[in-house]
């Protein structure tokens, strides 16, 4: 089995809704992947609060944002295990951008 490490960036420009965003994609990480999130940067036009959920567990609850200021939400890396859901949600429908830098550790079967 080979392990492939890929450093990646994901961003979402969400200008229409306060709904839950899945910046890593709806089906990522796959069961054979582990994601190590190093940075979650958020910017909003208004002053919403932000909640980050990892596998239905609230990892960051109601982080307050300042209008038109980029805020780093993480102090330490956050692990997202394969087959789990990761979401970022704003409390309002103001323009809201999310930028995530992460390491994708993928286990590949080689023969």
Short mmCIF file of N, CA and C in Angstrom, two decimals, residues 7-71:
data_model
loop_
_atom_site.label_atom_id
_atom_site.label_comp_id
_atom_site.label_asym_id
_atom_site.label_seq_id
_atom_site.Cartn_x
_atom_site.Cartn_y
_atom_site.Cartn_z
N UNK A 7 -0.68 18.47 -0.72
CA UNK A 7 -1.08 19.73 -0.10
C UNK A 7 -2.07 20.41 -1.03
N UNK A 8 -3.21 20.85 -0.47
CA UNK A 8 -4.27 21.38 -1.32
C UNK A 8 -4.89 22.64 -0.72
N UNK A 9 -5.64 23.31 -1.55
CA UNK A 9 -6.38 24.52 -1.16
C UNK A 9 -7.80 24.39 -1.70
N UNK A 10 -8.77 24.75 -0.88
CA UNK A 10 -10.17 24.77 -1.33
C UNK A 10 -10.77 26.10 -0.91
N UNK A 11 -11.55 26.69 -1.79
CA UNK A 11 -12.19 27.95 -1.46
C UNK A 11 -13.61 27.98 -1.98
N UNK A 12 -14.47 28.70 -1.24
CA UNK A 12 -15.86 28.87 -1.66
C UNK A 12 -16.20 30.35 -1.51
N UNK A 13 -16.72 30.92 -2.59
CA UNK A 13 -17.25 32.28 -2.57
C UNK A 13 -18.76 32.13 -2.48
N UNK A 14 -19.30 32.32 -1.29
CA UNK A 14 -20.71 32.09 -1.05
C UNK A 14 -21.41 33.42 -0.84
N UNK A 15 -22.13 33.88 -1.83
CA UNK A 15 -22.73 35.21 -1.74
C UNK A 15 -24.25 35.18 -1.67
N UNK A 16 -24.84 34.00 -1.53
CA UNK A 16 -26.30 33.94 -1.62
C UNK A 16 -27.02 33.32 -0.43
N UNK A 17 -26.34 32.56 0.41
CA UNK A 17 -27.07 31.83 1.45
C UNK A 17 -26.25 31.68 2.72
N UNK A 18 -26.91 31.50 3.83
CA UNK A 18 -26.24 31.22 5.09
C UNK A 18 -26.20 29.73 5.39
N UNK A 19 -26.48 28.90 4.40
CA UNK A 19 -26.52 27.45 4.60
C UNK A 19 -25.15 26.86 4.84
N UNK A 20 -25.12 25.60 5.24
CA UNK A 20 -23.88 24.88 5.51
C UNK A 20 -23.10 24.66 4.22
N UNK A 21 -21.82 24.99 4.23
CA UNK A 21 -20.94 24.80 3.08
C UNK A 21 -20.06 23.58 3.32
N UNK A 22 -19.78 22.85 2.26
CA UNK A 22 -18.86 21.71 2.33
C UNK A 22 -17.64 22.03 1.48
N UNK A 23 -16.67 22.78 2.02
CA UNK A 23 -15.53 23.24 1.22
C UNK A 23 -14.65 22.12 0.70
N UNK A 24 -14.66 20.96 1.33
CA UNK A 24 -13.85 19.84 0.85
C UNK A 24 -14.60 19.01 -0.18
N UNK A 25 -15.83 19.36 -0.48
CA UNK A 25 -16.65 18.60 -1.42
C UNK A 25 -17.59 17.68 -0.66
N UNK A 26 -18.68 17.34 -1.28
CA UNK A 26 -19.70 16.51 -0.62
C UNK A 26 -19.21 15.10 -0.34
N UNK A 27 -18.33 14.56 -1.19
CA UNK A 27 -17.90 13.17 -1.03
C UNK A 27 -16.48 13.05 -0.50
N UNK A 28 -15.84 14.16 -0.15
CA UNK A 28 -14.46 14.13 0.31
C UNK A 28 -14.47 14.36 1.81
N UNK A 29 -13.66 13.72 2.61
CA UNK A 29 -12.67 12.75 2.18
C UNK A 29 -13.27 11.36 1.98
N UNK A 30 -12.68 10.64 1.05
CA UNK A 30 -13.10 9.26 0.82
C UNK A 30 -12.65 8.41 2.00
N UNK A 31 -13.13 7.21 2.07
CA UNK A 31 -12.82 6.31 3.18
C UNK A 31 -11.31 6.07 3.30
N UNK A 32 -10.60 6.08 2.19
CA UNK A 32 -9.16 5.82 2.22
C UNK A 32 -8.34 7.11 2.37
N UNK A 33 -8.96 8.22 2.80
CA UNK A 33 -8.27 9.50 2.95
C UNK A 33 -8.40 10.03 4.38
N UNK A 34 -7.40 10.79 4.78
CA UNK A 34 -7.45 11.57 6.00
C UNK A 34 -7.03 12.98 5.63
N UNK A 35 -7.78 13.97 6.09
CA UNK A 35 -7.50 15.37 5.80
C UNK A 35 -6.98 16.02 7.08
N UNK A 36 -5.85 16.74 6.97
CA UNK A 36 -5.32 17.53 8.07
C UNK A 36 -5.46 18.99 7.65
N UNK A 37 -6.42 19.69 8.26
CA UNK A 37 -6.66 21.09 7.90
C UNK A 37 -5.72 21.97 8.73
N UNK A 38 -4.94 22.76 8.03
CA UNK A 38 -3.96 23.65 8.67
C UNK A 38 -4.54 25.04 8.91
N UNK A 39 -5.40 25.50 7.99
CA UNK A 39 -5.89 26.87 8.07
C UNK A 39 -7.31 26.97 7.54
N UNK A 40 -8.16 27.70 8.26
CA UNK A 40 -9.50 28.03 7.78
C UNK A 40 -9.62 29.55 7.87
N UNK A 41 -9.57 30.21 6.72
CA UNK A 41 -9.72 31.66 6.66
C UNK A 41 -11.14 31.99 6.22
N UNK A 42 -11.78 32.94 6.90
CA UNK A 42 -13.13 33.36 6.53
C UNK A 42 -13.20 34.88 6.46
N UNK A 43 -14.00 35.35 5.51
CA UNK A 43 -14.24 36.77 5.32
C UNK A 43 -15.72 36.95 5.06
N UNK A 44 -16.33 37.97 5.65
CA UNK A 44 -17.75 38.23 5.44
C UNK A 44 -17.98 39.72 5.23
N UNK A 45 -19.01 40.04 4.46
CA UNK A 45 -19.39 41.43 4.23
C UNK A 45 -20.07 42.01 5.46
N UNK A 46 -20.76 41.15 6.22
CA UNK A 46 -21.45 41.59 7.43
C UNK A 46 -20.72 41.12 8.67
N UNK A 47 -21.49 40.90 9.75
CA UNK A 47 -20.89 40.46 11.02
C UNK A 47 -21.56 39.18 11.54
N UNK A 48 -21.52 38.11 10.74
CA UNK A 48 -22.14 36.86 11.20
C UNK A 48 -21.25 36.14 12.20
N UNK A 49 -21.77 35.06 12.75
CA UNK A 49 -20.95 34.12 13.49
C UNK A 49 -20.77 32.89 12.60
N UNK A 50 -19.71 32.15 12.83
CA UNK A 50 -19.39 30.98 12.01
C UNK A 50 -19.30 29.76 12.90
N UNK A 51 -19.88 28.65 12.43
CA UNK A 51 -19.79 27.37 13.13
C UNK A 51 -19.16 26.35 12.19
N UNK A 52 -18.16 25.61 12.70
CA UNK A 52 -17.48 24.57 11.94
C UNK A 52 -17.84 23.23 12.56
N UNK A 53 -18.32 22.31 11.72
CA UNK A 53 -18.75 21.00 12.19
C UNK A 53 -17.91 19.91 11.52
N UNK A 54 -17.41 18.97 12.33
CA UNK A 54 -16.62 17.86 11.85
C UNK A 54 -17.32 16.58 12.29
N UNK A 55 -17.90 15.85 11.34
CA UNK A 55 -18.60 14.60 11.62
C UNK A 55 -19.73 14.80 12.64
N UNK A 56 -20.54 15.83 12.41
CA UNK A 56 -21.69 16.18 13.25
C UNK A 56 -21.31 16.66 14.65
N UNK A 57 -20.03 16.89 14.90
CA UNK A 57 -19.55 17.44 16.17
C UNK A 57 -19.11 18.87 15.92
N UNK A 58 -19.59 19.80 16.75
CA UNK A 58 -19.22 21.19 16.58
C UNK A 58 -17.79 21.40 17.06
N UNK A 59 -16.91 21.73 16.11
CA UNK A 59 -15.49 21.96 16.43
C UNK A 59 -15.25 23.42 16.80
N UNK A 60 -15.94 24.34 16.12
CA UNK A 60 -15.85 25.76 16.41
C UNK A 60 -17.27 26.28 16.46
N UNK A 61 -17.67 26.88 17.58
CA UNK A 61 -19.05 27.33 17.78
C UNK A 61 -19.11 28.85 17.80
N UNK A 62 -19.89 29.40 16.89
CA UNK A 62 -20.23 30.82 16.89
C UNK A 62 -19.03 31.76 16.97
N UNK A 63 -18.03 31.53 16.12
CA UNK A 63 -16.89 32.45 16.05
C UNK A 63 -17.37 33.75 15.40
N UNK A 64 -17.21 34.86 16.09
CA UNK A 64 -17.71 36.16 15.60
C UNK A 64 -16.75 36.74 14.57
N UNK A 65 -17.32 37.27 13.49
CA UNK A 65 -16.53 37.90 12.44
C UNK A 65 -16.75 39.41 12.44
N UNK A 66 -15.76 40.14 11.96
CA UNK A 66 -15.85 41.57 11.75
C UNK A 66 -16.03 41.79 10.25
N UNK A 67 -16.90 42.70 9.87
CA UNK A 67 -17.16 42.96 8.45
C UNK A 67 -15.88 43.32 7.70
N UNK A 68 -15.69 42.66 6.55
CA UNK A 68 -14.59 42.93 5.63
C UNK A 68 -13.20 42.72 6.23
N UNK A 69 -13.10 41.81 7.19
CA UNK A 69 -11.81 41.44 7.79
C UNK A 69 -11.67 39.93 7.69
N UNK A 70 -10.51 39.46 7.22
CA UNK A 70 -10.26 38.02 7.15
C UNK A 70 -9.83 37.52 8.52
N UNK A 71 -10.45 36.41 8.95
CA UNK A 71 -10.18 35.84 10.27
C UNK A 71 -9.72 34.39 10.14
#
